[in-house]
Structure formats: C-alpha cells, structure tokens
mmCIF file with all atom_site columns, C-alpha atoms in Angstrom:
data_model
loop_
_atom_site.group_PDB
_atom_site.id
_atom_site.type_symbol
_atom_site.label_atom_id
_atom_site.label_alt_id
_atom_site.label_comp_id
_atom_site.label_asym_id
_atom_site.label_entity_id
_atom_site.label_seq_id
_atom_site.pdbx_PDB_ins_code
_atom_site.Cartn_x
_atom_site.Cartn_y
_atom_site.Cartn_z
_atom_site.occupancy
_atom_site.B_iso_or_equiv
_atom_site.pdbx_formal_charge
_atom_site.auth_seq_id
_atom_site.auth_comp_id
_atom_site.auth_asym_id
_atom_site.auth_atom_id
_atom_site.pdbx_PDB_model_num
ATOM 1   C CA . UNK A 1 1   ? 40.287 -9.144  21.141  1.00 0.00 ? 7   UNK A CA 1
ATOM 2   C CA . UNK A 1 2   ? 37.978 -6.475  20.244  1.00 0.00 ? 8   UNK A CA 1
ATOM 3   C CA . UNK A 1 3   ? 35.662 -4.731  23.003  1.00 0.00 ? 9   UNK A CA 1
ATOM 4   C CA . UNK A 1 4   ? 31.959 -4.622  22.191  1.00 0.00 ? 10  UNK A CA 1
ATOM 5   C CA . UNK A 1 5   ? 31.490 -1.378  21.524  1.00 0.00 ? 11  UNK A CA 1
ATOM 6   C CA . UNK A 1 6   ? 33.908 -1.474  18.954  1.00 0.00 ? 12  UNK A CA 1
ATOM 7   C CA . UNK A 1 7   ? 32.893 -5.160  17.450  1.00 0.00 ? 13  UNK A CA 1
ATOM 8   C CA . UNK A 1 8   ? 29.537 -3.211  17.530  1.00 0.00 ? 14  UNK A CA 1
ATOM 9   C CA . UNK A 1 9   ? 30.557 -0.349  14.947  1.00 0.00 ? 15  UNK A CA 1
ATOM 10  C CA . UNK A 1 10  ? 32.290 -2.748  12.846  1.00 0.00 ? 16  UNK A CA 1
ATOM 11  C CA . UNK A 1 11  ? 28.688 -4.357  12.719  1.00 0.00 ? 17  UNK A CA 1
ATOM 12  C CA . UNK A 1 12  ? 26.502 -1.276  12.071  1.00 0.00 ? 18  UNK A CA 1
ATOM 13  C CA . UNK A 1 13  ? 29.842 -0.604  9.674   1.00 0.00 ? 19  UNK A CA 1
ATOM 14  C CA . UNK A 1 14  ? 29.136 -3.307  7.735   1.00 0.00 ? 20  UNK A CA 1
ATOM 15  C CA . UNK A 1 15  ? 25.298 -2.918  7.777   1.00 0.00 ? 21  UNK A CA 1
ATOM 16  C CA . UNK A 1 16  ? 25.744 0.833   6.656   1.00 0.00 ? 22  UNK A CA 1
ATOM 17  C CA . UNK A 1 17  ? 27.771 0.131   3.416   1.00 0.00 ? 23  UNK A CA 1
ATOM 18  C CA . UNK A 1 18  ? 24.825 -2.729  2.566   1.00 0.00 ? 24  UNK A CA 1
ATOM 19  C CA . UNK A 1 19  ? 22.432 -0.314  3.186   1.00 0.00 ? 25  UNK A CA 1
ATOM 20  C CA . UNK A 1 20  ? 24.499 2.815   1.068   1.00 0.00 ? 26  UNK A CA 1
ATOM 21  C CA . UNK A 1 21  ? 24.681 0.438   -1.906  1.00 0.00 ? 27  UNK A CA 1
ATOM 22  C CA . UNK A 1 22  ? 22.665 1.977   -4.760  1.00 0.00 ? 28  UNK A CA 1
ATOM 23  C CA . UNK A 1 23  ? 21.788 5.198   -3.013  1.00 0.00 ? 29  UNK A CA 1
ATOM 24  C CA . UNK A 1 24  ? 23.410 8.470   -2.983  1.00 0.00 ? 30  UNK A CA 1
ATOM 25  C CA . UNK A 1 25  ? 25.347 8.215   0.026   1.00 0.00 ? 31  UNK A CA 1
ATOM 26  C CA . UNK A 1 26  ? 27.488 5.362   -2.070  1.00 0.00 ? 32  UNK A CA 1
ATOM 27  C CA . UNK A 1 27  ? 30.027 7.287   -3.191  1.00 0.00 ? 33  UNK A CA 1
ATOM 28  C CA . UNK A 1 28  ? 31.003 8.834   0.009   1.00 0.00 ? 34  UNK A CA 1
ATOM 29  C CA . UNK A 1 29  ? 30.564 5.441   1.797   1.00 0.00 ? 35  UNK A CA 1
ATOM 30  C CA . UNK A 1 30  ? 32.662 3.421   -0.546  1.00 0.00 ? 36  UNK A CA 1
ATOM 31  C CA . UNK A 1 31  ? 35.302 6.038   -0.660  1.00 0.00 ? 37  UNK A CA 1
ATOM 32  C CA . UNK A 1 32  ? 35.065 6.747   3.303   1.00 0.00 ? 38  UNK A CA 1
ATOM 33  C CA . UNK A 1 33  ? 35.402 2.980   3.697   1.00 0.00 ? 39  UNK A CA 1
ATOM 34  C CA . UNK A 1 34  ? 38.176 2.332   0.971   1.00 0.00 ? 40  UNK A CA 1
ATOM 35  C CA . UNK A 1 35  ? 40.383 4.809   2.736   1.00 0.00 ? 41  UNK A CA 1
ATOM 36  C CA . UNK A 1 36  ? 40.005 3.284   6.091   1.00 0.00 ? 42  UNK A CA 1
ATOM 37  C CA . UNK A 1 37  ? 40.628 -0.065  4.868   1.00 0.00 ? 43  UNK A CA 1
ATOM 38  C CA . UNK A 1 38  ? 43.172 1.169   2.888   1.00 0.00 ? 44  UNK A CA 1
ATOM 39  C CA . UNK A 1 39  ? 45.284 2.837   5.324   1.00 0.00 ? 45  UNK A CA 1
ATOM 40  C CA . UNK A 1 40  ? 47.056 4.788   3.289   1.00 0.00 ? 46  UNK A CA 1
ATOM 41  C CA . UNK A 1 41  ? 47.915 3.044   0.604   1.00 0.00 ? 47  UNK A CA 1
ATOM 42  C CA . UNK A 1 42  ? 46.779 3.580   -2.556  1.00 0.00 ? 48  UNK A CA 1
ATOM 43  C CA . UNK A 1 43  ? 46.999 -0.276  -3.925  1.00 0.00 ? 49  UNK A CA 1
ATOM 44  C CA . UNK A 1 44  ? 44.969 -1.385  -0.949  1.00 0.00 ? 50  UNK A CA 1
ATOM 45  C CA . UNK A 1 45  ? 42.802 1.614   -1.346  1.00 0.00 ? 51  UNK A CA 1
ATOM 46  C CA . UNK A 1 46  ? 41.882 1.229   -4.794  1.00 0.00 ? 52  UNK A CA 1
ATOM 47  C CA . UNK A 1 47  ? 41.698 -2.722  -4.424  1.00 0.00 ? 53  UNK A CA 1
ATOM 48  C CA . UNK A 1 48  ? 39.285 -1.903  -1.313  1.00 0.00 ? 54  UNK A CA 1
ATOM 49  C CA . UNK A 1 49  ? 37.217 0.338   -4.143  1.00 0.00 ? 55  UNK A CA 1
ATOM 50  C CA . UNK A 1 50  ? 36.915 -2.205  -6.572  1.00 0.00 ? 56  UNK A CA 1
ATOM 51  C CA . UNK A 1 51  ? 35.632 -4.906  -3.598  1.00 0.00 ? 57  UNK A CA 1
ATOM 52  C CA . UNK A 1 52  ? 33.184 -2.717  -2.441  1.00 0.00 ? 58  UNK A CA 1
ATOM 53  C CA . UNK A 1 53  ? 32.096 -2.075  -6.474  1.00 0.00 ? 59  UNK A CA 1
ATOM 54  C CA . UNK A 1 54  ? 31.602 -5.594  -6.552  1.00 0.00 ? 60  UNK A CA 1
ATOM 55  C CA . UNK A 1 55  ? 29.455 -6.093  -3.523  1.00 0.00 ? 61  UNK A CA 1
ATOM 56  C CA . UNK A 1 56  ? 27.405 -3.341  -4.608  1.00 0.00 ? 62  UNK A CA 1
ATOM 57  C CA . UNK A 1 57  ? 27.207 -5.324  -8.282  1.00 0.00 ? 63  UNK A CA 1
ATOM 58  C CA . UNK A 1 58  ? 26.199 -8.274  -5.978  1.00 0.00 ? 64  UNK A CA 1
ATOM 59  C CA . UNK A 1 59  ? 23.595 -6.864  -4.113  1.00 0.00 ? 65  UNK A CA 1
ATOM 60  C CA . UNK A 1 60  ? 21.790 -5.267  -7.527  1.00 0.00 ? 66  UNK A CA 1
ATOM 61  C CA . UNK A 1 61  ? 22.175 -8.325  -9.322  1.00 0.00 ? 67  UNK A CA 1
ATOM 62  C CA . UNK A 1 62  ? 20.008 -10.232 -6.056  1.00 0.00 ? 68  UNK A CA 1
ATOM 63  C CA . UNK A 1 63  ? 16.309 -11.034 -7.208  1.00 0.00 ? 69  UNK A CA 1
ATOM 64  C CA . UNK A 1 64  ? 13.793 -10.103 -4.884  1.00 0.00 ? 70  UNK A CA 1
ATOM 65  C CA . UNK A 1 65  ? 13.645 -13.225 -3.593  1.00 0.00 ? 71  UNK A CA 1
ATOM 66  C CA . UNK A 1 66  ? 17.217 -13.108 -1.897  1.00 0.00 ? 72  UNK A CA 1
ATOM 67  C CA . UNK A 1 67  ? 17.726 -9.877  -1.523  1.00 0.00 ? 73  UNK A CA 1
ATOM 68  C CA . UNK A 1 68  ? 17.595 -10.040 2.148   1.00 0.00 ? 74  UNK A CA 1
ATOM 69  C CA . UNK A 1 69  ? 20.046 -12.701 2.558   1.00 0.00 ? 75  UNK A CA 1
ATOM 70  C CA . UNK A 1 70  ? 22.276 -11.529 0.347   1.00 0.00 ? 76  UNK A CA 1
ATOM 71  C CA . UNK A 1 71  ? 22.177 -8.331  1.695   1.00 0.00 ? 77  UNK A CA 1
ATOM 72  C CA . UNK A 1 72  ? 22.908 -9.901  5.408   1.00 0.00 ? 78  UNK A CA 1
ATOM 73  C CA . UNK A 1 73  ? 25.794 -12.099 3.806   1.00 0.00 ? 79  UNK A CA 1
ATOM 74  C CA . UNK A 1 74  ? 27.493 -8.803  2.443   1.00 0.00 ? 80  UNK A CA 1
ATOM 75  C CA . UNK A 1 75  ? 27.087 -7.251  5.591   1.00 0.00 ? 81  UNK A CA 1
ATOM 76  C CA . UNK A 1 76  ? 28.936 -9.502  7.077   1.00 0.00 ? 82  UNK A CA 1
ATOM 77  C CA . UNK A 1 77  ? 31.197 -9.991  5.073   1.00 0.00 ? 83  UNK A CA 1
ATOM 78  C CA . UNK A 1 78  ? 31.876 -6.082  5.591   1.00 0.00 ? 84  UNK A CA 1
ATOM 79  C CA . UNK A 1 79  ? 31.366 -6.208  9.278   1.00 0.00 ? 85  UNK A CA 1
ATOM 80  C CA . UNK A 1 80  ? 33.921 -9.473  9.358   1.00 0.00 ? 86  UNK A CA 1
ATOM 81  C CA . UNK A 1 81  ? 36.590 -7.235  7.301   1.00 0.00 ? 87  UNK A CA 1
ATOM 82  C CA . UNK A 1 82  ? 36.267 -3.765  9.950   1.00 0.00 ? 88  UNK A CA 1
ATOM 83  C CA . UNK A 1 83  ? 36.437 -6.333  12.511  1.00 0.00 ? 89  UNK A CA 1
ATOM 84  C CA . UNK A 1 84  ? 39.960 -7.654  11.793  1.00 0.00 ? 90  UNK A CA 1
ATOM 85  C CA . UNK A 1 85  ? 41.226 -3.940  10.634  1.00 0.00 ? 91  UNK A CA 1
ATOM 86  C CA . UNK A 1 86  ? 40.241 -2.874  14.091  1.00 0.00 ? 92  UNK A CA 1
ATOM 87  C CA . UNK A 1 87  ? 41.736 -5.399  15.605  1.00 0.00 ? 93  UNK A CA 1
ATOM 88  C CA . UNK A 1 88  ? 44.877 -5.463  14.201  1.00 0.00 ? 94  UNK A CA 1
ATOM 89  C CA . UNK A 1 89  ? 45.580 -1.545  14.596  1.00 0.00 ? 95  UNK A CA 1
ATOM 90  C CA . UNK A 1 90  ? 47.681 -0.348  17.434  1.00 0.00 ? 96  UNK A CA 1
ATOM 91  C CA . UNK A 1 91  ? 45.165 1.290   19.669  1.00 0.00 ? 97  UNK A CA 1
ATOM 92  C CA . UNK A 1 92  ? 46.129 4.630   18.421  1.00 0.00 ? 98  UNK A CA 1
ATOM 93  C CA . UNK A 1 93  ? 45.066 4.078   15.218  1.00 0.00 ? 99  UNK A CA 1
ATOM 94  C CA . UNK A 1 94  ? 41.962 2.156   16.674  1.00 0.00 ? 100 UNK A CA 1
ATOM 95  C CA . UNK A 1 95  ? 40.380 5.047   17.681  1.00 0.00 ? 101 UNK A CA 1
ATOM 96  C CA . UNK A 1 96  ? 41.430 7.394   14.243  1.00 0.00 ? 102 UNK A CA 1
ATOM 97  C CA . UNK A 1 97  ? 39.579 3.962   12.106  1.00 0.00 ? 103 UNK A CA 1
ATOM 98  C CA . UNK A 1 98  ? 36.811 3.981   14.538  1.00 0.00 ? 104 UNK A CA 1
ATOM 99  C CA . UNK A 1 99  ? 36.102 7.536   14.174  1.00 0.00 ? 105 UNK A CA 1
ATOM 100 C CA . UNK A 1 100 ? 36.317 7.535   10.114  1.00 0.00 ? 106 UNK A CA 1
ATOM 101 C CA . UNK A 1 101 ? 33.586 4.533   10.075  1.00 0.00 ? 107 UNK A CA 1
ATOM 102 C CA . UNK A 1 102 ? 31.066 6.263   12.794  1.00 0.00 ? 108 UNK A CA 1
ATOM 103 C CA . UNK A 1 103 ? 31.298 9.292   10.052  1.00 0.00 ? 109 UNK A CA 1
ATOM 104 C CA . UNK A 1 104 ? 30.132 6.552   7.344   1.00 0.00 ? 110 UNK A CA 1
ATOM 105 C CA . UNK A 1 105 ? 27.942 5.417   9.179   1.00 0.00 ? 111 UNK A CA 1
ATOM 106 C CA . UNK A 1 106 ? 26.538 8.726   9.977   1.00 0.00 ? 112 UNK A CA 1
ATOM 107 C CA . UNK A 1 107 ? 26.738 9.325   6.336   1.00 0.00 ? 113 UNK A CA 1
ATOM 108 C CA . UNK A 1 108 ? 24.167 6.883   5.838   1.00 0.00 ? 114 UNK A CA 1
ATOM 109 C CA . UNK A 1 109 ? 21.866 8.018   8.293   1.00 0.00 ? 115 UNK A CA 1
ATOM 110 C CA . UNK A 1 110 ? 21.827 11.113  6.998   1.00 0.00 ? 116 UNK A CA 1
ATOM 111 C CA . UNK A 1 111 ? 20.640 10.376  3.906   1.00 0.00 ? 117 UNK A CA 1
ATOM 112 C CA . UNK A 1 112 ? 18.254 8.000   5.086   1.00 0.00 ? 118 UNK A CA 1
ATOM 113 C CA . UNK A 1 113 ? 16.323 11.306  6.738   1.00 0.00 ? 119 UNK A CA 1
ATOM 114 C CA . UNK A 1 114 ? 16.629 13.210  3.594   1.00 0.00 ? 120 UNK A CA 1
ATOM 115 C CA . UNK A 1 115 ? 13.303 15.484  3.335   1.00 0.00 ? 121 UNK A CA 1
ATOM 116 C CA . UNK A 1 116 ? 10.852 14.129  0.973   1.00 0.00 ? 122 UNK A CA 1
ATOM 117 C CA . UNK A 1 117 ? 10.414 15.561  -2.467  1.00 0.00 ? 123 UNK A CA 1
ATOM 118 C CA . UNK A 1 118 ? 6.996  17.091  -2.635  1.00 0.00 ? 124 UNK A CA 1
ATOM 119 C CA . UNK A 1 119 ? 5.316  18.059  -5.492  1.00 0.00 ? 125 UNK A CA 1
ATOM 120 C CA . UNK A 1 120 ? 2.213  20.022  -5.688  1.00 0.00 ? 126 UNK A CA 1
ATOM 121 C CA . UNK A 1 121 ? 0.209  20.164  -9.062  1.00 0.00 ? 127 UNK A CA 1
ATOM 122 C CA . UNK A 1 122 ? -2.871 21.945  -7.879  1.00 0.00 ? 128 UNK A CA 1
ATOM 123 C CA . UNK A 1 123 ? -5.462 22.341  -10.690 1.00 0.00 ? 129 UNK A CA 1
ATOM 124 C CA . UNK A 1 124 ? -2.712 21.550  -13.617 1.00 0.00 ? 130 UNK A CA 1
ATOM 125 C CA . UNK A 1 125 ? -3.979 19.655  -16.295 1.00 0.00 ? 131 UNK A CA 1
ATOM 126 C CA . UNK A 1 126 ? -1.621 16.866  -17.502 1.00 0.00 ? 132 UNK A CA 1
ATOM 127 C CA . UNK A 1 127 ? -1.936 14.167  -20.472 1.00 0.00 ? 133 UNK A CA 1
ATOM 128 C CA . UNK A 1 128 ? 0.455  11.530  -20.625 1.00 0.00 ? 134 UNK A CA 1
ATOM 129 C CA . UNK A 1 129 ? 3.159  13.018  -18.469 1.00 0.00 ? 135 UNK A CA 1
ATOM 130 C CA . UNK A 1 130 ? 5.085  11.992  -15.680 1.00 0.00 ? 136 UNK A CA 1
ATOM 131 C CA . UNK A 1 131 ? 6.825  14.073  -12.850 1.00 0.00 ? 137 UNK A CA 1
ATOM 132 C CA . UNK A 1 132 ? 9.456  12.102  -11.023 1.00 0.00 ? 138 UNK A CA 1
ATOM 133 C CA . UNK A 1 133 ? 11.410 12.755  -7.830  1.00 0.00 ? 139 UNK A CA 1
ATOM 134 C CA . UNK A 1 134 ? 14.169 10.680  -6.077  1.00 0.00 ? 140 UNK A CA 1
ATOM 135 C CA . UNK A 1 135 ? 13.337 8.521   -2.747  1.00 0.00 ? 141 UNK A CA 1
ATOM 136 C CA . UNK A 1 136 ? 9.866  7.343   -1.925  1.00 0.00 ? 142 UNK A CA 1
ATOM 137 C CA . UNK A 1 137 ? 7.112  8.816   -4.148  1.00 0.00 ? 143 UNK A CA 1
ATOM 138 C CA . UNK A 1 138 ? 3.598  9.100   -3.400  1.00 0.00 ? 144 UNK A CA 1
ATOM 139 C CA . UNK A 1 139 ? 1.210  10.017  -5.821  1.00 0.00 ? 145 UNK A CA 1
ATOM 140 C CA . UNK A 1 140 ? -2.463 11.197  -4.925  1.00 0.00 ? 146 UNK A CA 1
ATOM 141 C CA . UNK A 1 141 ? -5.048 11.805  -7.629  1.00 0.00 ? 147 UNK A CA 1
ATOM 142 C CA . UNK A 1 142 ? -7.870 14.430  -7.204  1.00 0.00 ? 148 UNK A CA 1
#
C-alpha cells in the first residue's frame, strides 16, 4: 500500500501530463513519463510513448463540451497507472520514480509561469496584419 504523500504525486502526476498535453512542456513530459514507466526498457518505453500520444489525441479530439471530463478521466487514468508503478517498485526504486515524476511535474509548472509575450506597437500603422505570440494574448487598441 502506497503512503499518501506518494498516492498524492501519482495524482498531481497524472494531472500534470493532462495539463502538458498540447503545450510545450509535452515533449519533455511524455518523454520524462515514458521513461519512468518504462523502466528501462525500450519496448515498454516506446509502448508508454505511443499511450501517452494517444491520450493527448484524446484530449484534442474532446469538444468543448467534455473537455473537462475527459480531461479528469485521462488524469486518472494516468494517476491510476503511477499509482501501481509506485507501488510495485522495491522502495529503492520508489524513491528514484518518485523523484523523476516531481521533475515532470515541475516541468509543467514551469511552463505554466512562462513570462508573457508582450508586444508594443506604439504609433505603427498597420492594415490587415496580424502579430501573433504563443500563450495568452491580449490585444488593446488605441
């Protein structure tokens, strides 16, 4: 049996790959996450990479309408899978697993407090153009 703090990472685990999908932490998550679920080996590794493609397929494919229960459903799903790979590690490499999915995790956080792009067009005259930027975007007309 699992102690809460680590049935606690699985779940912030699972939430973090959910919350990777489609951004630009992805690739490190779903490579970070393959290899810990992988252990190793490169069949289970690269099986692990083509899972996590498909929940990322799944969760781009949700209409707006279910996004937020598909997204919990594939969280734990993920949370459910880095519960039983924690638990079934000799407590050795518990703590090695645990450690490679609190760097995910803080993977994802990091790029969730990536600075803003900011764009200042100050007296430019524009027709028909568009600047664009990655993350949130807010545009203010003067």
């Amino acid at each position: 049996m699992l102690v809460e703090a680590l049935l606690a990472l699985a779940a912030a685990g699972g939430g973090a790959i959910v919350q990777a999908a489609g951004t630009d932490a992805w690739n490190g998550v779903r490579s970070g996450i393959a290899r810990a679920l992988g252990r190793g080996e490169a069949a289970r590794e690269n099986s692990e990479l083509e899972r996590l493609d498909r929940t990322r397929a799944v969760l781009e494919a949700a209409s707006e309408g279910e996004a937020e229960r598909v997204q919990a459903a594939q969280a734990a799903v993920w949370q459910s899978r880095l519960e039983i790979l924690l638990e079934e590690l000799p407590e050795t490499q518990r703590q090695q697993v645990a450690e490679e999915i609190r760097t995910v995790i803080e993977q994802v956080a990091a790029a969730g407090k990536e600075a803003p792009v900011h764009n200042d067009f100050s007296n430019a005259k524009f027709e028909k153009s568009a600047v664009q930027g990655s993350g949130t975007q807010h545009n203010t007309f003067n």
